[in-house]
Amino acid sequence: MEKISIYHTNDIHSHLMNWPRTAKFLRDVRSFHENQKEEVLIFDIGDACDRVHPLTEATNGQAIIRLLNDAHYDAVTIGNNEGIGSTKYQLNQLYNDADFKIILSNLTDKDTNALPNWAVPIKIYKTSSGSKLGIFACTIPLTVSYDPLGWNVEDPFKTIERILEQYQGIVDNWILLSHLGIDYDRKIAEKFPELNVIIGAHTHHLLPEGEYVNSSLLAGAGKFGEYIGQINIEIENQKIVKASAEVIDIEKAIKPVKDENILVHQYTQLGHELLQEQKIADIPDTLEADWKQCTNFVNIGLDALCNYAETDAAILNSGLFLQPIIEGSVTNDDLHRALPHPMRVLKYTVTGKQLKELIYSMETQRARLEPLPIKGLGFRGKIFGKICYKGIQVTENQEIKFNGKSIREEADYTIASVDHYLFVPFFPIIGEKSDYQVLFPHFLRVVIGNYLQKQYPIK
């Protein structure tokens, strides 16, 4: 009987509060098992990077990869934060310093139709007993985002079918690193009983004892580096005969390392310092932030959206603007603090009739939305705030106008907003009835930063 221990993390999202002890723990367990002549594998299942952290933003994620090196992972896969939180160039550079394999089976470069050169589609580990363990990985197929960035992302069911067929008779046991979400994982387990273990991510699910679906063990270690997953496998006659899962509560079970708080503070401080070195504009007046008002900062944002999307109208909510930018020199640190959201510009076209429906819907919900707490879906603030328009007017008698003119119901009107409006449930007309396009590659803060750079160049 051969035993293999697998440790896994997922969806850390650059939450580094527990990282020093996590890295030490993973190094220590590797040493422990290796000293006992036992097999051990360590994986991360994606979304280790999140540009909400200043160190991630300042280094385009490369500093996070160097931190992952400290944990001595065998391999990682990418999540959507790595995949679509980066431009194609940034993703191609992200793993330059990685000391581990990057396994990714369902993403190819649109220019070459080949896997990027920083990834492998599968890694086969041969255990001491001679069993061949096939590890492959799928990331969530967000085609609408990957496609304009220059990537083809394949349906994971097609990928899995192809890999299993290609390596039939070669691989004895299968483990899928899945940045797909728990619903995908369950459906995959139903369809592909050959998969012994599916280690999950993306939906931040925590499975304290795992979950069996069909003959597959599903595992998931929550989010934000709060847990480490552990899977224990027993192999007999080169086949997995038993697999069990548990999770380790990092704060409760693992002691902090010396000066941990200082280290974690230094990660953040270094990120801010690097961003402060990146000067982009010199503004004559302070840009105010107040979720109760459509401030001059929001108005600059609306102007920037119209300029970038080439539209005459734009809509933003004031709660996106988290803090003011003081007059004088503007740095990328200022913009990152004020606009930490991983949001892109959304350009959409509706008929005049649909535009009226949309604006009436916004006006009807205005009082409810303004103080409403919002969490997730790309939003890194607290309150939705005031709905603010450029190019759209609502008169005292509730007539809606577009650039001062009455709206013709059969005509088409194009507006710029943020892709967040596709995901929140408040404005379904945008997702269901408009002809929309998410503009790549820039995040909202970069769009506004580039606009400031043009309007107020450094003196």
Short mmCIF file of C-alpha atoms in Angstrom, two decimals, residues 46-247:
data_model
loop_
_atom_site.label_atom_id
_atom_site.label_comp_id
_atom_site.label_asym_id
_atom_site.label_seq_id
_atom_site.Cartn_x
_atom_site.Cartn_y
_atom_site.Cartn_z
CA GLY A 46 -5.63 29.70 -9.28
CA ASP A 47 -6.55 33.26 -8.38
CA ALA A 48 -3.46 33.62 -6.23
CA CYS A 49 -3.11 37.08 -7.79
CA ASP A 50 -5.60 39.90 -7.36
CA ARG A 51 -4.79 43.42 -8.48
CA VAL A 52 -6.68 44.86 -5.52
CA HIS A 53 -3.38 44.42 -3.61
CA PRO A 54 -0.90 47.21 -4.41
CA LEU A 55 2.03 44.79 -4.70
CA THR A 56 0.14 42.76 -7.31
CA GLU A 57 -0.77 45.93 -9.19
CA ALA A 58 2.72 47.42 -9.06
CA THR A 59 4.43 44.28 -10.37
CA ASN A 60 1.67 42.95 -12.65
CA GLY A 61 1.45 39.94 -10.34
CA GLN A 62 5.09 38.89 -10.59
CA ALA A 63 5.77 39.61 -6.90
CA ILE A 64 2.98 37.18 -5.95
CA ILE A 65 4.62 34.46 -8.06
CA ARG A 66 7.90 35.07 -6.22
CA LEU A 67 6.02 34.69 -2.92
CA LEU A 68 4.50 31.42 -4.17
CA ASN A 69 8.04 30.19 -4.78
CA ASP A 70 8.56 30.32 -1.00
CA ALA A 71 5.94 27.58 -0.52
CA HIS A 72 7.72 25.08 -2.82
CA TYR A 73 4.64 24.21 -4.89
CA ASP A 74 4.93 21.40 -7.41
CA ALA A 75 2.50 23.08 -9.79
CA VAL A 76 -0.23 25.69 -10.10
CA THR A 77 -2.93 26.55 -12.57
CA ILE A 78 -4.40 29.92 -13.45
CA GLY A 79 -7.67 31.46 -12.37
CA ASN A 80 -9.57 34.23 -14.08
CA ASN A 81 -7.68 36.83 -12.04
CA GLU A 82 -4.42 35.74 -13.64
CA GLY A 83 -6.01 35.04 -17.02
CA ILE A 84 -8.18 38.09 -17.59
CA GLY A 85 -6.79 40.36 -14.88
CA SER A 86 -3.69 40.61 -17.06
CA THR A 87 -3.12 41.77 -20.59
CA LYS A 88 -1.77 39.09 -22.92
CA TYR A 89 1.73 40.53 -22.58
CA GLN A 90 1.47 40.62 -18.78
CA LEU A 91 0.23 37.02 -18.58
CA ASN A 92 3.03 35.88 -20.87
CA GLN A 93 5.53 37.46 -18.43
CA LEU A 94 3.76 36.53 -15.19
CA TYR A 95 5.52 33.24 -14.50
CA ASN A 96 9.03 34.25 -15.62
CA ASP A 97 10.46 33.62 -12.15
CA ALA A 98 8.29 30.64 -11.18
CA ASP A 99 10.04 27.67 -9.56
CA PHE A 100 7.05 25.40 -10.24
CA LYS A 101 5.16 24.02 -13.21
CA ILE A 102 2.12 25.85 -14.58
CA ILE A 103 -0.41 23.28 -15.74
CA LEU A 104 -3.17 24.52 -18.04
CA SER A 105 -5.05 22.34 -20.48
CA ASN A 106 -7.84 24.46 -21.99
CA LEU A 107 -6.21 27.75 -23.06
CA THR A 108 -4.38 28.47 -26.33
CA ASP A 109 -2.94 31.55 -28.00
CA LYS A 110 -5.22 32.81 -30.78
CA ASP A 111 -2.22 33.74 -32.92
CA THR A 112 -0.55 30.33 -32.80
CA ASN A 113 -3.36 27.97 -31.76
CA ALA A 114 -0.81 26.55 -29.33
CA LEU A 115 -0.54 26.40 -25.58
CA PRO A 116 1.46 29.36 -24.23
CA ASN A 117 5.12 28.46 -23.72
CA TRP A 118 4.91 29.04 -19.96
CA ALA A 119 2.42 26.20 -19.45
CA VAL A 120 2.18 22.44 -19.91
CA PRO A 121 -1.15 20.68 -20.63
CA ILE A 122 -0.45 17.76 -18.30
CA LYS A 123 2.16 16.59 -15.82
CA ILE A 124 2.56 12.88 -15.13
CA TYR A 125 4.05 12.03 -11.76
CA LYS A 126 5.49 8.55 -11.39
CA THR A 127 5.23 7.37 -7.78
CA SER A 128 7.74 5.12 -6.05
CA SER A 129 5.53 2.09 -6.70
CA GLY A 130 5.45 2.87 -10.42
CA SER A 131 1.91 4.28 -10.53
CA LYS A 132 1.49 7.09 -13.04
CA LEU A 133 -0.55 10.01 -11.68
CA GLY A 134 -1.88 12.35 -14.39
CA ILE A 135 -2.40 15.97 -13.30
CA PHE A 136 -4.16 18.36 -15.69
CA ALA A 137 -6.05 21.62 -15.25
CA CYS A 138 -8.96 23.65 -16.58
CA THR A 139 -9.75 27.29 -15.96
CA ILE A 140 -13.21 28.87 -16.15
CA PRO A 141 -14.11 29.43 -19.86
CA LEU A 142 -14.99 33.13 -19.79
CA THR A 143 -14.93 33.44 -23.57
CA VAL A 144 -16.30 36.98 -23.63
CA SER A 145 -13.22 38.11 -21.69
CA TYR A 146 -10.49 35.79 -22.96
CA ASP A 147 -11.29 36.24 -26.65
CA PRO A 148 -10.54 39.99 -26.94
CA LEU A 149 -7.34 39.49 -24.93
CA GLY A 150 -6.04 37.12 -27.59
CA TRP A 151 -6.76 33.72 -26.02
CA ASN A 152 -8.96 30.77 -27.00
CA VAL A 153 -10.47 29.10 -23.94
CA GLU A 154 -11.95 25.66 -24.56
CA ASP A 155 -15.04 24.10 -23.05
CA PRO A 156 -13.61 22.01 -20.18
CA PHE A 157 -15.77 19.01 -21.08
CA LYS A 158 -14.09 18.89 -24.51
CA THR A 159 -10.68 19.33 -22.90
CA ILE A 160 -11.22 16.53 -20.40
CA GLU A 161 -12.56 14.15 -23.04
CA ARG A 162 -9.56 14.87 -25.28
CA ILE A 163 -6.95 14.45 -22.51
CA LEU A 164 -8.48 11.22 -21.17
CA GLU A 165 -8.61 9.73 -24.65
CA GLN A 166 -5.08 10.86 -25.52
CA TYR A 167 -3.53 9.32 -22.39
CA GLN A 168 -5.69 6.23 -22.14
CA GLY A 169 -3.54 3.29 -21.10
CA ILE A 170 -0.67 5.59 -20.14
CA VAL A 171 -2.01 7.20 -16.96
CA ASP A 172 -3.16 5.02 -14.05
CA ASN A 173 -4.94 7.68 -11.95
CA TRP A 174 -6.28 11.15 -12.69
CA ILE A 175 -6.38 14.41 -10.73
CA LEU A 176 -8.01 17.53 -12.19
CA LEU A 177 -7.00 20.98 -10.96
CA SER A 178 -10.27 22.81 -11.55
CA HIS A 179 -10.66 26.57 -11.50
CA LEU A 180 -14.22 26.06 -12.72
CA GLY A 181 -16.47 26.18 -9.65
CA ILE A 182 -18.37 23.59 -7.65
CA ASP A 183 -21.27 23.20 -10.13
CA TYR A 184 -18.86 22.42 -12.97
CA ASP A 185 -16.95 20.01 -10.72
CA ARG A 186 -20.07 18.04 -9.84
CA LYS A 187 -21.15 17.78 -13.49
CA ILE A 188 -17.65 16.74 -14.54
CA ALA A 189 -17.58 14.04 -11.85
CA GLU A 190 -20.91 12.70 -13.11
CA LYS A 191 -19.70 12.53 -16.69
CA PHE A 192 -16.12 11.35 -16.17
CA PRO A 193 -15.90 8.61 -13.51
CA GLU A 194 -12.25 8.09 -14.52
CA LEU A 195 -11.31 11.21 -12.55
CA ASN A 196 -10.21 10.09 -9.10
CA VAL A 197 -9.87 13.55 -7.54
CA ILE A 198 -11.08 17.02 -8.56
CA ILE A 199 -9.42 19.83 -6.59
CA GLY A 200 -11.68 22.84 -6.96
CA ALA A 201 -11.62 26.63 -6.89
CA HIS A 202 -13.31 29.76 -8.32
CA THR A 203 -16.55 29.57 -6.32
CA HIS A 204 -14.62 29.70 -3.02
CA HIS A 205 -16.31 26.53 -1.80
CA LEU A 206 -15.06 24.95 1.39
CA LEU A 207 -15.44 21.17 1.61
CA PRO A 208 -14.14 20.27 5.11
CA GLU A 209 -14.32 16.52 4.44
CA GLY A 210 -14.51 16.59 0.67
CA GLU A 211 -17.51 15.40 -1.28
CA TYR A 212 -17.93 12.25 -3.31
CA VAL A 213 -19.78 12.53 -6.62
CA ASN A 214 -19.95 9.30 -8.58
CA SER A 215 -16.49 7.83 -7.97
CA SER A 216 -14.66 11.18 -7.77
CA LEU A 217 -13.52 12.93 -4.59
CA LEU A 218 -14.17 16.68 -4.79
CA ALA A 219 -12.06 19.01 -2.66
CA GLY A 220 -12.08 22.77 -2.04
CA ALA A 221 -10.25 25.00 0.43
CA GLY A 222 -12.42 28.11 0.61
CA LYS A 223 -10.93 31.53 -0.11
CA PHE A 224 -8.44 34.25 0.83
CA GLY A 225 -5.81 31.91 2.24
CA GLU A 226 -7.95 30.97 5.23
CA TYR A 227 -7.50 27.21 4.73
CA ILE A 228 -5.10 24.69 3.28
CA GLY A 229 -6.64 21.54 1.84
CA GLN A 230 -5.16 18.11 2.47
CA ILE A 231 -5.98 14.98 0.47
CA ASN A 232 -4.77 11.56 1.54
CA ILE A 233 -4.54 8.90 -1.16
CA GLU A 234 -3.82 5.19 -0.91
CA ILE A 235 -2.64 3.25 -3.96
CA GLU A 236 -2.64 -0.50 -4.36
CA ASN A 237 -1.65 -2.32 -7.54
CA GLN A 238 -1.04 1.10 -9.12
CA LYS A 239 -4.67 2.18 -8.63
CA ILE A 240 -6.15 4.59 -6.09
CA VAL A 241 -8.22 2.49 -3.70
CA LYS A 242 -8.95 5.15 -1.09
CA ALA A 243 -9.02 8.97 -1.02
CA SER A 244 -10.10 11.32 1.75
CA ALA A 245 -10.03 15.08 2.22
CA GLU A 246 -9.76 17.53 5.10
CA VAL A 247 -8.94 21.21 5.57
#
